[in-house]
Amino acid sequence: MSNFSKLNLLILVLFGVVIGLGCYSFIYAKGYSYMSDDPKACVNCHVMRENMDSWQKSAHHHVAKCNDCHLPHNIVGKYAVKALNGWNHSVAFTLQNFHEPILIKEHSLKVVKSSCLTCHQPMVQAMDRTDKNHNEEANCLHCHRGVGHVR
Amino acid sequence: MNKNKWMFLAVGGAAIITVLVTALLVNIFERKSEEKNPFYRVVEITDDIDDPAIWGKNFPHQYDSYLKTADMTRTKYGGSEAFPHIPTDKDPRDVVSAQKLDEDPRLKIMWAGYAFSKDFREERGHAYMLVDQIFTERQNVAKQPGTCLNCHASTYLLYKKLGDGDITKGFEEMGKIPYKDIVHSVQHPVSCIDCHDPSTMSLRITRPAFMEGIKLVKAQQGIKEYDVNKMASRQEMRSFVCGQCHVEYFFKGEEKRLTYPWGKGLKADQIMEYYKENGFKDWVHALTGAEVLKAQHPEFEMFNQGTHARAGVACVDCHMPYQRVGAMKVTDHQVRSPLLNINKACQTCHNVPEAELKARVETIQDRHTSLRDVAFDALVDYINDLKEFKDEKNPSETLMKARALQKEAQFLFDFVEAENSSGFHAPQEAARILGLSIEKVREGQKLVASLRAKKVAGK
């Protein structure tokens, strides 16, 4: 073996180590679970424990899981928002620099509001959902605060 | 050459990625183990260790925040600011809080003839509860009983020592000894052991006076033979531990037994009725000759009349809210005003911007303060009215009634004044009591008018 190919081998080994370590971290942190709709994936991050506990006692427990309200209902939007939120959450939790109590971001709130309509549209379509004075969309959660989980 | 450069970059890049991935892995591991092990038993804690630093070895986060009660911070109407103090032999403190007697001289008139008219400073954090009591000027003006220590020191071990393991017996013994003789037997301000069971860390009541007081309150609700340490719910305990000290009280009889006047209920007027029946007084007013009472700091009673208590909120929810430390949830042991920690104290329930919440609280406190000033002026006016009858040799029945009305008006006012929330705990109840106080003054002033008329007619 020439000198050059020995070095090449070393680099390949190094990359193998990195990939192996990366894969192990992914498995150890249950990274694969984030591809699923299982609510347990959300409590991989300990911060969501209260939300999970109260969701289990909530009115929507039998009909909607975390992803049903917090992600768009089309395949592209769903994984785009999942990726974005996943990134934000992991950065926030690793750096420990998030606001307490946790506040929902504006774009996520929009997703949640439209999720309400996905199921309840037939019931509420006759309602005028726009407050013309303030140019604000009516917010289901303004009154129905506890339907999903306590904040 | 070019190939070497690429190899160099590849190795360097792989190294950096390895560092980052490993750091992340370790971080994930730490968070996971934090969640599994909320604490590590570094030392064995028994029921005979009252030094918070030792408990703090097992519970470093709680202990760190507990130490922060030494911080001095103001809110609009409360809290404390640090003022320099030149240490003397009598009072070696180099920092004290504001002298309230100078800020509002009406207090001196209300408490004329009582130790509180000599020294009454802004309350400071728990860290100072013992030193501030030892070095207050009041100690030099009046002889205090050991009973005072019940709420100013960690007395649990002292109870056990004085009572041979029986805390109620020890509590009774401590009250009989003069303050100056017993104060050297305590080392710490309120400590872990006063609220926590060392074997389980669950909350517990250690003050016999509260056990007896809450038994009376529960009896009024039809609950017989109430044993607070066996029958209280977790959420109740999160208020009861505070209620061990943040209450109105008196020293009963020659034994100076610390007693909470809750036999008729927790409201100010019910407490006053209780005192009336027992003919209890704290001192004779120096300006009017009336027998009067000093209200203490009835936070527990007042809070129980408010909307937060009704909603099932406990003292700890607002004054010691949960904080997140890594993956752990830790109760913040820096007991302080919720106004200094609005996001954790208020926003857990109130989905409203911080500035708005602060404005709401201050609006309540602004209104409270203006009504308090009206009531205070009325009371001081009345004390000035009664001054001219102070030296009556044989006080008429009317004068005795007028003096009794001062006692009532003053107690009701002082009950609200001594309460630490500046009206926030129960705004409407505070207003009702202040209104009642003003009403007593009005009734009294009618009597004074008739006394004056008689005096003029007599001459």
PDB file of N, CA and C in Angstrom, chain A residues 20-99:
ATOM      1  N   GLY A  20     -20.894   6.776  12.597  1.00  0.00           N
ATOM      2  CA  GLY A  20     -21.339   5.856  13.641  1.00  0.00           C
ATOM      3  C   GLY A  20     -21.812   6.610  14.876  1.00  0.00           C
ATOM      4  N   LEU A  21     -21.003   7.570  15.278  1.00  0.00           N
ATOM      5  CA  LEU A  21     -21.354   8.376  16.462  1.00  0.00           C
ATOM      6  C   LEU A  21     -22.663   9.115  16.231  1.00  0.00           C
ATOM      7  N   GLY A  22     -22.775   9.667  15.028  1.00  0.00           N
ATOM      8  CA  GLY A  22     -23.998  10.395  14.667  1.00  0.00           C
ATOM      9  C   GLY A  22     -25.201   9.470  14.718  1.00  0.00           C
ATOM     10  N   CYS A  23     -25.052   8.280  14.146  1.00  0.00           N
ATOM     11  CA  CYS A  23     -26.168   7.336  14.127  1.00  0.00           C
ATOM     12  C   CYS A  23     -26.537   6.942  15.554  1.00  0.00           C
ATOM     13  N   TYR A  24     -25.503   6.687  16.365  1.00  0.00           N
ATOM     14  CA  TYR A  24     -25.790   6.275  17.738  1.00  0.00           C
ATOM     15  C   TYR A  24     -26.548   7.392  18.483  1.00  0.00           C
ATOM     16  N   SER A  25     -26.080   8.633  18.302  1.00  0.00           N
ATOM     17  CA  SER A  25     -26.749   9.762  18.971  1.00  0.00           C
ATOM     18  C   SER A  25     -28.198   9.842  18.521  1.00  0.00           C
ATOM     19  N   PHE A  26     -28.404   9.628  17.221  1.00  0.00           N
ATOM     20  CA  PHE A  26     -29.751   9.704  16.668  1.00  0.00           C
ATOM     21  C   PHE A  26     -30.651   8.645  17.306  1.00  0.00           C
ATOM     22  N   ILE A  27     -30.095   7.425  17.436  1.00  0.00           N
ATOM     23  CA  ILE A  27     -30.889   6.341  18.021  1.00  0.00           C
ATOM     24  C   ILE A  27     -31.084   6.580  19.514  1.00  0.00           C
ATOM     25  N   TYR A  28     -29.991   6.982  20.179  1.00  0.00           N
ATOM     26  CA  TYR A  28     -30.052   7.215  21.637  1.00  0.00           C
ATOM     27  C   TYR A  28     -31.075   8.299  21.974  1.00  0.00           C
ATOM     28  N   ALA A  29     -31.114   9.331  21.149  1.00  0.00           N
ATOM     29  CA  ALA A  29     -32.062  10.430  21.389  1.00  0.00           C
ATOM     30  C   ALA A  29     -33.425  10.130  20.791  1.00  0.00           C
ATOM     31  N   LYS A  30     -33.635   8.924  20.320  1.00  0.00           N
ATOM     32  CA  LYS A  30     -34.889   8.493  19.683  1.00  0.00           C
ATOM     33  C   LYS A  30     -35.275   9.416  18.536  1.00  0.00           C
ATOM     34  N   GLY A  31     -34.283   9.799  17.746  1.00  0.00           N
ATOM     35  CA  GLY A  31     -34.523  10.713  16.638  1.00  0.00           C
ATOM     36  C   GLY A  31     -35.554  10.187  15.653  1.00  0.00           C
ATOM     37  N   TYR A  32     -35.532   8.853  15.434  1.00  0.00           N
ATOM     38  CA  TYR A  32     -36.465   8.265  14.471  1.00  0.00           C
ATOM     39  C   TYR A  32     -37.917   8.488  14.893  1.00  0.00           C
ATOM     40  N   SER A  33     -38.163   8.609  16.213  1.00  0.00           N
ATOM     41  CA  SER A  33     -39.550   8.728  16.674  1.00  0.00           C
ATOM     42  C   SER A  33     -40.202  10.015  16.179  1.00  0.00           C
ATOM     43  N   TYR A  34     -39.376  10.982  15.825  1.00  0.00           N
ATOM     44  CA  TYR A  34     -39.940  12.262  15.371  1.00  0.00           C
ATOM     45  C   TYR A  34     -40.571  12.158  13.987  1.00  0.00           C
ATOM     46  N   MET A  35     -40.313  11.052  13.308  1.00  0.00           N
ATOM     47  CA  MET A  35     -40.963  10.847  12.013  1.00  0.00           C
ATOM     48  C   MET A  35     -42.408  10.391  12.183  1.00  0.00           C
ATOM     49  N   SER A  36     -42.734   9.905  13.373  1.00  0.00           N
ATOM     50  CA  SER A  36     -44.057   9.306  13.577  1.00  0.00           C
ATOM     51  C   SER A  36     -45.061  10.344  14.085  1.00  0.00           C
ATOM     52  N   ASP A  37     -46.296   9.894  14.329  1.00  0.00           N
ATOM     53  CA  ASP A  37     -47.324  10.765  14.908  1.00  0.00           C
ATOM     54  C   ASP A  37     -47.546  10.429  16.382  1.00  0.00           C
ATOM     55  N   ASP A  38     -46.691   9.597  16.931  1.00  0.00           N
ATOM     56  CA  ASP A  38     -46.873   9.154  18.316  1.00  0.00           C
ATOM     57  C   ASP A  38     -46.616  10.308  19.295  1.00  0.00           C
ATOM     58  N   PRO A  39     -47.598  10.650  20.129  1.00  0.00           N
ATOM     59  CA  PRO A  39     -47.401  11.756  21.093  1.00  0.00           C
ATOM     60  C   PRO A  39     -46.215  11.522  22.016  1.00  0.00           C
ATOM     61  N   LYS A  40     -45.851  10.273  22.219  1.00  0.00           N
ATOM     62  CA  LYS A  40     -44.718  10.000  23.117  1.00  0.00           C
ATOM     63  C   LYS A  40     -43.431  10.653  22.605  1.00  0.00           C
ATOM     64  N   ALA A  41     -43.366  10.836  21.277  1.00  0.00           N
ATOM     65  CA  ALA A  41     -42.176  11.478  20.722  1.00  0.00           C
ATOM     66  C   ALA A  41     -42.010  12.881  21.292  1.00  0.00           C
ATOM     67  N   CYS A  42     -43.140  13.555  21.547  1.00  0.00           N
ATOM     68  CA  CYS A  42     -43.059  14.936  22.041  1.00  0.00           C
ATOM     69  C   CYS A  42     -42.503  14.994  23.457  1.00  0.00           C
ATOM     70  N   VAL A  43     -42.718  13.929  24.245  1.00  0.00           N
ATOM     71  CA  VAL A  43     -42.187  13.972  25.609  1.00  0.00           C
ATOM     72  C   VAL A  43     -40.789  13.366  25.700  1.00  0.00           C
ATOM     73  N   ASN A  44     -40.180  13.069  24.554  1.00  0.00           N
ATOM     74  CA  ASN A  44     -38.737  12.803  24.596  1.00  0.00           C
ATOM     75  C   ASN A  44     -38.071  14.006  25.233  1.00  0.00           C
ATOM     76  N   CYS A  45     -38.632  15.163  24.886  1.00  0.00           N
ATOM     77  CA  CYS A  45     -38.151  16.401  25.484  1.00  0.00           C
ATOM     78  C   CYS A  45     -38.978  16.624  26.746  1.00  0.00           C
ATOM     79  N   HIS A  46     -38.307  16.634  27.871  1.00  0.00           N
ATOM     80  CA  HIS A  46     -38.949  16.627  29.187  1.00  0.00           C
ATOM     81  C   HIS A  46     -39.825  17.848  29.409  1.00  0.00           C
ATOM     82  N   VAL A  47     -39.538  18.908  28.640  1.00  0.00           N
ATOM     83  CA  VAL A  47     -40.278  20.157  28.806  1.00  0.00           C
ATOM     84  C   VAL A  47     -41.757  19.963  28.501  1.00  0.00           C
ATOM     85  N   MET A  48     -42.082  18.994  27.639  1.00  0.00           N
ATOM     86  CA  MET A  48     -43.464  18.825  27.209  1.00  0.00           C
ATOM     87  C   MET A  48     -44.288  17.931  28.139  1.00  0.00           C
ATOM     88  N   ARG A  49     -43.700  17.506  29.243  1.00  0.00           N
ATOM     89  CA  ARG A  49     -44.357  16.556  30.124  1.00  0.00           C
ATOM     90  C   ARG A  49     -45.752  17.026  30.582  1.00  0.00           C
ATOM     91  N   GLU A  50     -45.843  18.274  31.042  1.00  0.00           N
ATOM     92  CA  GLU A  50     -47.137  18.771  31.536  1.00  0.00           C
ATOM     93  C   GLU A  50     -48.175  18.817  30.428  1.00  0.00           C
ATOM     94  N   ASN A  51     -47.718  19.192  29.231  1.00  0.00           N
ATOM     95  CA  ASN A  51     -48.648  19.276  28.113  1.00  0.00           C
ATOM     96  C   ASN A  51     -49.199  17.895  27.785  1.00  0.00           C
ATOM     97  N   MET A  52     -48.313  16.921  27.807  1.00  0.00           N
ATOM     98  CA  MET A  52     -48.721  15.543  27.554  1.00  0.00           C
ATOM     99  C   MET A  52     -49.700  15.067  28.630  1.00  0.00           C
ATOM    100  N   ASP A  53     -49.343  15.310  29.900  1.00  0.00           N
ATOM    101  CA  ASP A  53     -50.187  14.844  30.999  1.00  0.00           C
ATOM    102  C   ASP A  53     -51.588  15.442  30.908  1.00  0.00           C
ATOM    103  N   SER A  54     -51.637  16.746  30.614  1.00  0.00           N
ATOM    104  CA  SER A  54     -52.955  17.384  30.602  1.00  0.00           C
ATOM    105  C   SER A  54     -53.713  17.045  29.314  1.00  0.00           C
ATOM    106  N   TRP A  55     -52.988  16.811  28.226  1.00  0.00           N
ATOM    107  CA  TRP A  55     -53.672  16.380  26.997  1.00  0.00           C
ATOM    108  C   TRP A  55     -54.403  15.061  27.228  1.00  0.00           C
ATOM    109  N   GLN A  56     -53.763  14.168  28.020  1.00  0.00           N
ATOM    110  CA  GLN A  56     -54.371  12.866  28.253  1.00  0.00           C
ATOM    111  C   GLN A  56     -55.688  12.966  29.014  1.00  0.00           C
ATOM    112  N   LYS A  57     -55.869  14.107  29.705  1.00  0.00           N
ATOM    113  CA  LYS A  57     -57.117  14.295  30.434  1.00  0.00           C
ATOM    114  C   LYS A  57     -58.054  15.258  29.699  1.00  0.00           C
ATOM    115  N   SER A  58     -57.664  15.670  28.505  1.00  0.00           N
ATOM    116  CA  SER A  58     -58.418  16.731  27.837  1.00  0.00           C
ATOM    117  C   SER A  58     -59.561  16.183  26.999  1.00  0.00           C
ATOM    118  N   ALA A  59     -60.388  17.112  26.558  1.00  0.00           N
ATOM    119  CA  ALA A  59     -61.559  16.738  25.772  1.00  0.00           C
ATOM    120  C   ALA A  59     -61.172  16.121  24.434  1.00  0.00           C
ATOM    121  N   HIS A  60     -60.045  16.503  23.878  1.00  0.00           N
ATOM    122  CA  HIS A  60     -59.670  16.049  22.551  1.00  0.00           C
ATOM    123  C   HIS A  60     -58.833  14.768  22.546  1.00  0.00           C
ATOM    124  N   HIS A  61     -58.598  14.251  23.719  1.00  0.00           N
ATOM    125  CA  HIS A  61     -57.692  13.122  23.854  1.00  0.00           C
ATOM    126  C   HIS A  61     -58.007  11.964  22.908  1.00  0.00           C
ATOM    127  N   HIS A  62     -59.313  11.698  22.739  1.00  0.00           N
ATOM    128  CA  HIS A  62     -59.680  10.526  21.945  1.00  0.00           C
ATOM    129  C   HIS A  62     -59.699  10.786  20.448  1.00  0.00           C
ATOM    130  N   VAL A  63     -59.655  12.042  20.055  1.00  0.00           N
ATOM    131  CA  VAL A  63     -59.802  12.337  18.625  1.00  0.00           C
ATOM    132  C   VAL A  63     -58.595  13.028  18.005  1.00  0.00           C
ATOM    133  N   ALA A  64     -57.753  13.638  18.819  1.00  0.00           N
ATOM    134  CA  ALA A  64     -56.642  14.365  18.217  1.00  0.00           C
ATOM    135  C   ALA A  64     -55.378  14.209  19.040  1.00  0.00           C
ATOM    136  N   LYS A  65     -54.281  13.894  18.345  1.00  0.00           N
ATOM    137  CA  LYS A  65     -52.973  13.834  18.990  1.00  0.00           C
ATOM    138  C   LYS A  65     -52.228  15.137  18.700  1.00  0.00           C
ATOM    139  N   CYS A  66     -51.068  15.289  19.298  1.00  0.00           N
ATOM    140  CA  CYS A  66     -50.273  16.527  19.152  1.00  0.00           C
ATOM    141  C   CYS A  66     -50.233  16.993  17.696  1.00  0.00           C
ATOM    142  N   ASN A  67     -49.850  16.046  16.810  1.00  0.00           N
ATOM    143  CA  ASN A  67     -49.632  16.434  15.420  1.00  0.00           C
ATOM    144  C   ASN A  67     -50.915  16.850  14.714  1.00  0.00           C
ATOM    145  N   ASP A  68     -52.056  16.340  15.171  1.00  0.00           N
ATOM    146  CA  ASP A  68     -53.315  16.696  14.506  1.00  0.00           C
ATOM    147  C   ASP A  68     -53.618  18.183  14.632  1.00  0.00           C
ATOM    148  N   CYS A  69     -53.193  18.790  15.729  1.00  0.00           N
ATOM    149  CA  CYS A  69     -53.442  20.232  15.907  1.00  0.00           C
ATOM    150  C   CYS A  69     -52.217  21.074  15.536  1.00  0.00           C
ATOM    151  N   HIS A  70     -51.037  20.549  15.799  1.00  0.00           N
ATOM    152  CA  HIS A  70     -49.848  21.392  15.680  1.00  0.00           C
ATOM    153  C   HIS A  70     -49.163  21.318  14.319  1.00  0.00           C
ATOM    154  N   LEU A  71     -49.652  20.466  13.421  1.00  0.00           N
ATOM    155  CA  LEU A  71     -49.038  20.395  12.095  1.00  0.00           C
ATOM    156  C   LEU A  71     -50.100  20.549  11.013  1.00  0.00           C
ATOM    157  N   PRO A  72     -49.723  21.137   9.865  1.00  0.00           N
ATOM    158  CA  PRO A  72     -50.670  21.274   8.762  1.00  0.00           C
ATOM    159  C   PRO A  72     -51.112  19.893   8.274  1.00  0.00           C
ATOM    160  N   HIS A  73     -52.246  19.878   7.608  1.00  0.00           N
ATOM    161  CA  HIS A  73     -52.800  18.590   7.198  1.00  0.00           C
ATOM    162  C   HIS A  73     -52.467  18.223   5.750  1.00  0.00           C
ATOM    163  N   ASN A  74     -51.339  18.700   5.222  1.00  0.00           N
ATOM    164  CA  ASN A  74     -50.881  18.210   3.928  1.00  0.00           C
ATOM    165  C   ASN A  74     -49.435  17.761   4.092  1.00  0.00           C
ATOM    166  N   ILE A  75     -49.053  16.807   3.281  1.00  0.00           N
ATOM    167  CA  ILE A  75     -47.806  16.093   3.549  1.00  0.00           C
ATOM    168  C   ILE A  75     -46.571  17.001   3.491  1.00  0.00           C
ATOM    169  N   VAL A  76     -46.575  17.958   2.548  1.00  0.00           N
ATOM    170  CA  VAL A  76     -45.406  18.838   2.426  1.00  0.00           C
ATOM    171  C   VAL A  76     -45.341  19.789   3.627  1.00  0.00           C
ATOM    172  N   GLY A  77     -46.461  20.450   3.871  1.00  0.00           N
ATOM    173  CA  GLY A  77     -46.519  21.394   5.005  1.00  0.00           C
ATOM    174  C   GLY A  77     -46.211  20.698   6.311  1.00  0.00           C
ATOM    175  N   LYS A  78     -46.750  19.492   6.445  1.00  0.00           N
ATOM    176  CA  LYS A  78     -46.574  18.762   7.699  1.00  0.00           C
ATOM    177  C   LYS A  78     -45.098  18.567   8.030  1.00  0.00           C
ATOM    178  N   TYR A  79     -44.340  18.038   7.050  1.00  0.00           N
ATOM    179  CA  TYR A  79     -42.933  17.772   7.352  1.00  0.00           C
ATOM    180  C   TYR A  79     -42.081  19.038   7.357  1.00  0.00           C
ATOM    181  N   ALA A  80     -42.513  20.052   6.631  1.00  0.00           N
ATOM    182  CA  ALA A  80     -41.782  21.323   6.686  1.00  0.00           C
ATOM    183  C   ALA A  80     -41.901  21.936   8.080  1.00  0.00           C
ATOM    184  N   VAL A  81     -43.128  21.993   8.594  1.00  0.00           N
ATOM    185  CA  VAL A  81     -43.338  22.578   9.925  1.00  0.00           C
ATOM    186  C   VAL A  81     -42.703  21.693  11.004  1.00  0.00           C
ATOM    187  N   LYS A  82     -42.830  20.379  10.813  1.00  0.00           N
ATOM    188  CA  LYS A  82     -42.205  19.438  11.749  1.00  0.00           C
ATOM    189  C   LYS A  82     -40.697  19.705  11.841  1.00  0.00           C
ATOM    190  N   ALA A  83     -40.072  19.873  10.687  1.00  0.00           N
ATOM    191  CA  ALA A  83     -38.628  20.094  10.659  1.00  0.00           C
ATOM    192  C   ALA A  83     -38.268  21.426  11.308  1.00  0.00           C
ATOM    193  N   LEU A  84     -39.044  22.448  10.961  1.00  0.00           N
ATOM    194  CA  LEU A  84     -38.762  23.780  11.505  1.00  0.00           C
ATOM    195  C   LEU A  84     -38.927  23.787  13.032  1.00  0.00           C
ATOM    196  N   ASN A  85     -40.082  23.255  13.505  1.00  0.00           N
ATOM    197  CA  ASN A  85     -40.315  23.223  14.949  1.00  0.00           C
ATOM    198  C   ASN A  85     -39.296  22.344  15.647  1.00  0.00           C
ATOM    199  N   GLY A  86     -38.977  21.224  15.023  1.00  0.00           N
ATOM    200  CA  GLY A  86     -38.014  20.304  15.619  1.00  0.00           C
ATOM    201  C   GLY A  86     -36.671  20.985  15.805  1.00  0.00           C
ATOM    202  N   TRP A  87     -36.260  21.690  14.777  1.00  0.00           N
ATOM    203  CA  TRP A  87     -34.993  22.433  14.862  1.00  0.00           C
ATOM    204  C   TRP A  87     -35.056  23.474  15.986  1.00  0.00           C
ATOM    205  N   ASN A  88     -36.125  24.288  15.971  1.00  0.00           N
ATOM    206  CA  ASN A  88     -36.255  25.336  17.000  1.00  0.00           C
ATOM    207  C   ASN A  88     -36.272  24.745  18.405  1.00  0.00           C
ATOM    208  N   HIS A  89     -37.024  23.673  18.562  1.00  0.00           N
ATOM    209  CA  HIS A  89     -37.133  23.080  19.900  1.00  0.00           C
ATOM    210  C   HIS A  89     -35.788  22.534  20.370  1.00  0.00           C
ATOM    211  N   SER A  90     -35.086  21.836  19.459  1.00  0.00           N
ATOM    212  CA  SER A  90     -33.845  21.222  19.937  1.00  0.00           C
ATOM    213  C   SER A  90     -32.792  22.286  20.231  1.00  0.00           C
ATOM    214  N   VAL A  91     -32.763  23.343  19.429  1.00  0.00           N
ATOM    215  CA  VAL A  91     -31.831  24.437  19.723  1.00  0.00           C
ATOM    216  C   VAL A  91     -32.178  25.066  21.061  1.00  0.00           C
ATOM    217  N   ALA A  92     -33.483  25.352  21.267  1.00  0.00           N
ATOM    218  CA  ALA A  92     -33.900  26.017  22.508  1.00  0.00           C
ATOM    219  C   ALA A  92     -33.580  25.155  23.719  1.00  0.00           C
ATOM    220  N   PHE A  93     -33.871  23.858  23.601  1.00  0.00           N
ATOM    221  CA  PHE A  93     -33.677  23.010  24.782  1.00  0.00           C
ATOM    222  C   PHE A  93     -32.196  22.761  25.061  1.00  0.00           C
ATOM    223  N   THR A  94     -31.410  22.681  23.998  1.00  0.00           N
ATOM    224  CA  THR A  94     -29.973  22.470  24.207  1.00  0.00           C
ATOM    225  C   THR A  94     -29.329  23.714  24.821  1.00  0.00           C
ATOM    226  N   LEU A  95     -29.704  24.876  24.304  1.00  0.00           N
ATOM    227  CA  LEU A  95     -29.112  26.120  24.815  1.00  0.00           C
ATOM    228  C   LEU A  95     -29.817  26.632  26.066  1.00  0.00           C
ATOM    229  N   GLN A  96     -31.001  26.068  26.369  1.00  0.00           N
ATOM    230  CA  GLN A  96     -31.750  26.444  27.578  1.00  0.00           C
ATOM    231  C   GLN A  96     -32.068  27.939  27.633  1.00  0.00           C
ATOM    232  N   ASN A  97     -32.405  28.500  26.492  1.00  0.00           N
ATOM    233  CA  ASN A  97     -32.627  29.956  26.506  1.00  0.00           C
ATOM    234  C   ASN A  97     -34.042  30.327  26.085  1.00  0.00           C
ATOM    235  N   PHE A  98     -35.016  29.468  26.408  1.00  0.00           N
ATOM    236  CA  PHE A  98     -36.390  29.761  25.975  1.00  0.00           C
ATOM    237  C   PHE A  98     -37.196  30.449  27.068  1.00  0.00           C
ATOM    238  N   HIS A  99     -38.301  31.066  26.643  1.00  0.00           N
ATOM    239  CA  HIS A  99     -39.160  31.785  27.584  1.00  0.00           C
ATOM    240  C   HIS A  99     -39.982  30.795  28.394  1.00  0.00           C
TER     241      HIS A  99
END
